[in-house]
């Protein structure tokens, strides 16, 4: 199967700069600078159907098109590598094997957007990935592919690597911008979106690692080719899926968008763990709703997964087996989100610990019938916040109420966890 993001990977080690270049690396940048205008590069990304791989799935080209062209003053590009969505480790795997596709992708994005200075905002725990990037940036600069007058053209761009202090909220794009500015990483209200008013008030595009790493292949081989990689007409391109939980092999694989869930489990994951049966999964990182056995043949693309009431999100699939308590699993996720709330918005600061308390009570056998309605109301109320943290935290709870209300009720009726 054709690989885009993992094309240059070597087993157990990072690809070298020479190997990447020998395999056509940086040819997309050469092509863009010598044959394409910035608008043509942007149009190719729009036509490719590339959507944000961090979790939101927003059209990348459209996001770029929101950047005003005529404003004086600098504009910025930030690559978000503050990957911390539970279950999500795809950007780490990508960068531990190959930092160059991202560097080339950032440079191409800067060319399209007229950006002269970009940042890679990386999680402090991603030391190996950060070292690869630091070395890659130096190599690209020495080869004239970064810095002043790239490939002797008029185009110049610098990329700074910024090590995050490391909290989940720092990955939220406006909190990230505050962090880069040296402020406390509280999210800002949107609008204004960063594309018009972001870093130091300037137009700013924030894109995920996987998103930007796709750009060189789109420019080298064309948007039609990229779109055609998907398994269905709803999707475009490839996707990194990182699967964890009750499967034989926990893997991070690159597959065409639109690959059905069952094929991911039975193929690269080698099926469910011996003796276990699929009960549910969270398809796109912790802030997505549960899918159930009836969804096993759902093609994993943004629109189809949304149609069945969840989200493709970051593509981090967490598999739960029969006999596993989903109330406890949801409690575990809510505990994470309650801990990571920045405390800026009241519903998030106060609501998440309260939801955690109610779920803890239910799991311990002290739940009451009215708790189910209380939980349902909080799924609604916790949507009124500056950022996606609290609404995201409510997604698994929403799925639990929608598909596994009977399991919640059993906890309440039996005054104990029925799985213990
Ligand atoms: P969002 O839907 O608010 O925005 C998506 C992107 O589109 C943003 O960059 C936003 O600025 C832009 N955008 C949307 N509408 C726009 C408009 N009208 N004009 C200009 N720009 C516009 O989502 P978000 O808050 O960026 O991301 C939330 C998602 O992030 C969640 O769904 C979650 O799955 C994911 N997430 C991922 C990780 C991870 O580790 N990968 C961590 C936390 C959250």
XYZ file of C-alpha atoms and ligand atoms in Angstrom:
464
model
C 0.000 0.000 0.000
C 1.252 3.481 -0.869
C 2.601 5.399 2.110
C 2.859 9.178 2.246
C 3.851 10.032 5.797
C 5.746 6.836 6.513
C 7.249 6.595 3.018
C 10.766 7.438 4.121
C 10.683 5.443 7.376
C 13.455 3.053 8.332
C 12.816 0.322 10.890
C 14.041 1.328 14.326
C 15.829 4.528 13.361
C 15.346 8.001 11.940
C 15.835 8.542 8.194
C 18.947 10.584 7.408
C 18.877 13.908 5.564
C 20.732 12.320 2.627
C 18.295 9.392 2.422
C 15.318 11.765 2.515
C 16.801 13.913 -0.264
C 17.812 10.862 -2.351
C 14.183 9.699 -2.209
C 12.873 12.967 -3.630
C 12.758 14.938 -0.382
C 12.656 18.752 -0.806
C 11.737 18.374 -4.500
C 8.258 19.717 -3.663
C 9.874 22.842 -2.213
C 12.063 23.168 -5.318
C 8.984 22.755 -7.527
C 6.918 25.304 -5.577
C 9.636 27.950 -5.571
C 10.564 27.540 -9.234
C 7.196 26.756 -10.836
C 4.340 27.842 -8.566
C 3.033 31.067 -7.097
C 2.117 31.128 -3.402
C -1.578 31.203 -4.405
C -1.105 28.092 -6.535
C 0.402 26.231 -3.586
C -2.541 27.270 -1.419
C -5.026 26.277 -4.139
C -3.402 22.833 -4.447
C -3.879 22.305 -0.704
C -7.528 23.429 -0.956
C -8.123 21.111 -3.945
C -6.464 18.166 -2.191
C -9.216 18.088 0.446
C -6.580 17.940 3.228
C -8.252 18.414 6.612
C -6.608 19.204 9.964
C -5.188 16.022 11.474
C -4.891 17.376 15.037
C -8.508 16.521 15.758
C -10.879 19.188 14.477
C -10.675 18.149 10.801
C -11.032 21.717 9.501
C -10.083 22.239 5.832
C -6.388 23.181 5.831
C -6.506 25.179 2.603
C -9.581 27.068 3.767
C -7.865 27.946 7.037
C -4.918 29.300 5.048
C -7.292 31.311 2.872
C -8.588 33.218 5.940
C -5.199 34.918 6.379
C -5.577 38.493 5.094
C -3.106 39.147 2.280
C -3.071 42.922 2.433
C -2.330 43.603 6.129
C 1.028 45.254 6.873
C 3.199 43.620 9.555
C 4.328 40.061 10.085
C 2.185 36.936 9.910
C 3.051 33.648 11.572
C 2.816 29.912 11.182
C 2.828 27.638 14.224
C 3.145 23.891 14.007
C 1.290 22.364 16.932
C 3.257 19.407 18.256
C 1.839 19.566 21.762
C 0.208 16.188 21.213
C -1.470 15.149 24.450
C -4.931 13.845 23.576
C -5.178 10.540 25.502
C -4.352 7.633 23.200
C -2.699 9.901 20.632
C 0.978 9.373 19.801
C 1.034 9.626 15.988
C 3.035 12.871 15.738
C 5.691 11.415 18.021
C 6.007 8.277 15.883
C 6.119 10.393 12.733
C 8.873 12.685 14.008
C 10.908 9.922 15.597
C 11.219 8.405 12.102
C 11.308 11.473 9.902
C 11.515 15.167 10.825
C 12.112 16.300 7.218
C 8.587 15.993 5.764
C 7.395 18.328 8.497
C 10.234 20.808 7.909
C 9.526 20.786 4.160
C 5.766 21.053 4.814
C 6.224 24.067 7.101
C 8.459 25.752 4.549
C 5.866 25.180 1.800
C 3.074 26.516 4.036
C 5.175 29.613 4.780
C 5.743 30.107 1.049
C 1.988 29.889 0.399
C 1.100 32.221 3.269
C 3.864 34.797 2.959
C 5.190 33.890 6.417
C 8.813 34.717 7.255
C 8.980 33.153 10.710
C 7.467 29.887 11.904
C 7.478 28.051 15.217
C 7.283 24.385 16.110
C 5.635 24.165 19.518
C 6.652 20.749 20.834
C 5.798 18.859 24.001
C 8.723 18.722 26.424
C 8.361 14.937 26.786
C 9.042 14.478 23.049
C 12.789 14.698 23.486
C 13.766 12.317 20.677
C 11.413 14.030 18.217
C 12.727 17.450 19.298
C 16.344 16.324 18.807
C 15.499 15.004 15.331
C 13.849 18.302 14.466
C 16.720 20.399 15.840
C 19.192 18.413 13.740
C 16.894 18.481 10.699
C 16.485 22.261 10.900
C 20.274 22.700 10.990
C 20.783 20.338 8.030
C 18.082 22.075 5.979
C 19.628 25.461 6.748
C 23.135 24.297 5.779
C 21.726 22.958 2.488
C 20.095 26.304 1.649
C 16.590 24.910 2.109
C 15.812 27.131 5.080
C 16.840 30.609 6.203
C 17.715 33.478 3.894
C 17.168 33.220 0.107
C 16.037 29.622 0.016
C 17.410 27.882 -3.099
C 18.787 31.314 -4.078
C 15.259 32.698 -4.463
C 13.703 35.800 -2.874
C 11.898 33.557 -0.379
C 13.296 33.453 3.185
C 11.944 31.759 6.271
C 13.219 30.802 9.720
C 11.781 28.058 11.910
C 12.193 28.131 15.706
C 11.771 25.049 17.846
C 9.952 25.880 21.085
C 9.849 23.342 23.909
C 6.505 23.561 25.694
C 6.371 23.517 29.478
C 3.805 20.767 28.952
C 0.116 20.843 29.825
C -2.817 19.570 27.761
C -4.251 23.076 27.501
C -1.046 24.339 25.837
C -2.114 22.391 22.728
C -5.274 24.479 22.387
C -4.282 26.919 19.659
C -5.040 30.198 21.457
C -3.598 28.952 24.774
C -0.537 27.904 22.776
C -0.292 31.414 21.334
C -0.457 32.902 24.838
C 2.245 30.440 25.951
C 4.516 31.464 23.058
C 3.987 35.099 24.021
C 5.224 34.196 27.523
C 1.802 34.492 29.126
C -0.259 32.043 31.170
C -1.756 29.565 28.668
C -5.427 30.417 29.028
C -7.449 30.045 25.843
C -8.659 33.223 24.152
C -12.191 33.627 22.926
C -12.760 32.856 19.224
C -13.566 34.847 17.102
C -11.279 36.492 16.372
C -9.689 33.296 15.034
C -5.877 33.162 14.988
C -5.946 33.305 11.182
C -6.874 36.983 11.482
C -5.578 37.859 14.987
C -3.145 35.477 16.612
C 0.467 35.657 17.743
C 1.292 39.225 18.892
C -1.977 40.245 17.237
C -0.811 39.200 13.769
C -2.484 36.741 11.385
C -1.428 33.250 12.479
C -2.038 29.785 11.110
C -1.803 26.927 13.607
C -1.526 23.504 11.961
C -0.877 20.041 13.350
C 2.330 18.059 12.575
C 0.612 15.340 10.497
C -1.319 17.972 8.549
C 1.807 19.870 7.497
C 3.800 16.684 6.826
C 1.270 15.835 4.082
C 1.908 19.065 2.161
C 5.155 18.085 0.322
C 3.471 15.032 -1.259
C 0.458 17.119 -2.306
C 2.700 19.614 -4.075
C 4.971 16.940 -5.587
C 2.235 14.620 -6.880
C -0.797 16.868 -7.157
C -4.072 17.346 -5.277
C -6.006 14.819 -7.412
C -3.520 12.064 -6.575
C -3.780 12.892 -2.866
C -7.567 12.904 -2.875
C -7.595 9.574 -4.708
C -5.612 7.876 -1.939
C -8.724 7.753 0.243
C -10.921 4.655 0.305
C -14.108 6.620 -0.361
C -15.322 9.836 -1.952
C -15.945 11.440 1.470
C -12.267 11.262 2.392
C -8.953 12.577 1.043
C -5.467 11.208 1.605
C -4.027 8.932 4.222
C -4.373 9.026 7.998
C -2.220 7.887 10.872
C -4.265 5.711 13.189
C -2.809 4.852 16.582
C -4.662 2.002 18.171
C -4.492 1.035 21.823
C -6.524 -1.065 24.251
C -7.792 -4.616 23.850
C -6.105 -5.534 20.555
C -3.327 -8.026 19.829
C -0.970 -5.368 18.451
C -1.103 -1.755 19.537
C 0.099 0.047 16.459
C 0.485 3.389 14.772
C -0.274 2.766 11.093
C -0.786 4.849 7.985
C -3.953 3.820 6.135
C -6.200 5.400 3.538
C -8.849 7.634 5.059
C -12.144 5.751 4.910
C -10.685 2.379 5.950
C -13.414 0.638 7.985
C -12.809 0.190 11.688
C -13.121 -3.605 11.427
C -10.276 -3.727 8.875
C -8.031 -1.682 11.138
C -8.660 -4.054 14.047
C -8.437 -7.291 12.054
C -5.552 -6.140 9.831
C -2.637 -4.242 11.386
C -3.870 -4.839 14.949
C -4.083 -8.621 14.402
C -7.605 -8.751 15.845
C -8.860 -8.445 19.380
C -6.776 -9.767 22.306
C -7.261 -13.563 22.542
C -10.494 -14.485 24.273
C -11.974 -10.986 24.085
C -14.847 -9.512 22.098
C -15.207 -5.933 20.882
C -17.526 -3.914 23.106
C -16.837 -0.314 22.097
C -14.131 2.105 21.025
C -13.310 5.748 21.174
C -12.335 6.514 17.582
C -10.417 9.771 17.710
C -8.777 10.442 21.053
C -10.472 10.898 24.421
C -12.672 13.773 23.320
C -14.831 11.688 20.989
C -18.009 9.635 21.521
C -18.022 5.834 21.845
C -18.655 3.681 18.801
C -20.267 0.252 19.293
C -20.219 -3.117 17.423
C -22.870 -1.792 15.028
C -20.275 0.746 13.831
C -17.521 -1.746 12.999
C -18.041 -1.319 9.262
C -18.125 2.480 9.371
C -15.497 3.995 7.063
C -13.117 6.053 9.139
C -13.412 9.431 7.429
C -14.413 12.734 9.043
C -17.913 13.025 7.580
C -19.038 9.412 7.984
C -17.832 9.128 11.593
C -19.624 12.424 12.337
C -22.804 11.060 10.746
C -22.862 8.160 13.214
C -22.515 10.559 16.149
C -18.783 10.638 16.872
C -15.649 12.200 15.370
C -12.557 10.917 13.606
C -10.609 13.358 15.821
C -6.903 12.630 16.006
C -7.344 9.047 14.757
C -6.385 7.568 18.130
C -8.601 4.515 18.507
C -8.990 3.131 22.036
C -10.588 -0.330 22.032
C -12.642 -1.707 24.929
C -13.548 -5.370 25.280
C -16.703 -6.957 26.656
C -16.493 -7.204 30.433
C -14.734 -3.856 30.640
C -16.610 -1.187 32.633
C -17.271 1.861 30.472
C -18.394 3.924 33.460
C -14.918 3.424 34.938
C -13.324 4.140 31.542
C -15.295 7.389 31.198
C -14.452 8.341 34.781
C -10.797 7.813 33.969
C -11.026 10.202 30.999
C -13.034 12.821 32.924
C -10.421 12.679 35.706
C -7.779 13.555 33.098
C -9.788 16.473 31.694
C -10.708 17.818 35.167
C -6.997 17.815 36.060
C -5.989 19.529 32.823
C -8.627 22.307 32.909
C -6.908 25.698 33.075
C -9.739 26.953 35.308
C -10.425 29.992 33.140
C -14.103 29.259 32.308
C -16.457 28.513 35.197
C -18.380 25.607 33.596
C -15.102 23.787 32.889
C -13.424 24.621 36.229
C -16.432 23.729 38.371
C -18.319 21.355 36.088
C -15.616 18.786 35.349
C -14.751 18.016 39.015
C -18.490 17.775 39.706
C -19.058 15.313 36.846
C -16.051 13.359 38.100
C -17.628 13.259 41.577
C -20.966 11.965 40.232
C -19.291 9.261 38.136
C -17.060 8.253 41.069
C -20.160 7.860 43.221
C -21.937 5.759 40.584
C -18.892 3.548 40.017
C -18.564 3.013 43.788
C -22.218 1.918 44.053
C -23.575 5.097 45.651
C -25.330 6.476 42.546
C -28.957 7.578 42.443
C -31.460 7.495 39.598
C -31.422 11.312 39.284
C -27.630 11.232 38.624
C -28.301 10.143 35.051
C -30.301 13.312 34.358
C -27.644 15.397 36.117
C -24.977 13.914 33.841
C -27.137 14.535 30.777
C -27.604 18.203 31.745
C -23.862 18.634 32.176
C -23.204 17.309 28.686
C -25.305 20.298 27.566
C -24.012 22.965 29.996
C -20.321 22.226 29.584
C -20.442 23.347 25.973
C -20.420 27.019 26.979
C -16.691 27.578 27.323
C -13.891 29.441 25.515
C -12.221 26.300 24.192
C -12.936 22.695 23.245
C -11.580 21.106 26.462
C -14.862 20.796 28.409
C -17.057 20.024 25.362
C -14.438 17.424 24.393
C -14.495 15.946 27.893
C -18.255 15.592 27.595
C -18.016 13.603 24.344
C -17.277 10.166 25.916
C -19.911 10.869 28.579
C -22.388 11.765 25.845
C -21.564 8.461 24.129
C -21.904 6.576 27.413
C -25.378 8.049 27.979
C -26.397 7.412 24.396
C -25.186 3.818 23.996
C -24.600 2.488 27.509
C -27.246 4.108 29.721
C -28.309 0.593 30.784
C -24.779 0.017 32.118
C -24.965 3.224 34.186
C -28.384 2.156 35.484
C -27.081 -1.296 36.446
C -24.429 0.358 38.616
C -27.161 2.349 40.355
C -29.615 -0.555 40.797
C -27.012 -3.073 41.942
C -25.280 -0.485 44.195
C -21.947 -1.665 42.790
C -19.971 -1.957 39.592
C -21.464 -4.985 37.790
C -18.056 -5.812 36.293
C -16.256 -6.243 39.600
P -12.051 24.260 16.151
O -13.075 23.444 15.451
O -12.497 25.405 16.995
O -11.071 24.884 15.069
C -10.385 24.153 14.122
C -9.421 25.057 13.407
O -10.089 25.812 12.412
C -8.746 26.091 14.294
O -7.432 26.278 13.855
C -9.559 27.355 14.080
O -8.825 28.524 14.312
C -9.958 27.202 12.635
N -11.238 27.846 12.337
C -12.457 27.334 12.590
N -13.419 28.193 12.181
C -12.786 29.267 11.663
C -13.227 30.501 11.086
N -14.498 30.793 10.945
N -12.291 31.380 10.676
C -10.973 31.084 10.811
N -10.497 29.937 11.342
C -11.389 29.044 11.766
O -11.194 23.236 16.993
P -9.860 23.410 17.854
O -10.182 24.032 19.159
O -8.762 24.004 17.054
O -9.482 21.894 18.081
C -10.229 21.073 18.892
C -9.871 19.655 18.578
O -8.532 19.384 18.913
C -10.698 18.676 19.346
O -11.628 18.212 18.446
C -9.729 17.579 19.781
O -10.061 16.376 19.145
C -8.414 18.039 19.253
N -7.327 17.880 20.207
C -6.240 17.180 19.791
C -5.162 17.008 20.622
C -3.971 16.214 20.165
O -3.120 15.876 20.990
N -3.860 15.911 18.878
C -5.170 17.562 21.903
C -6.288 18.266 22.291
C -7.361 18.423 21.442
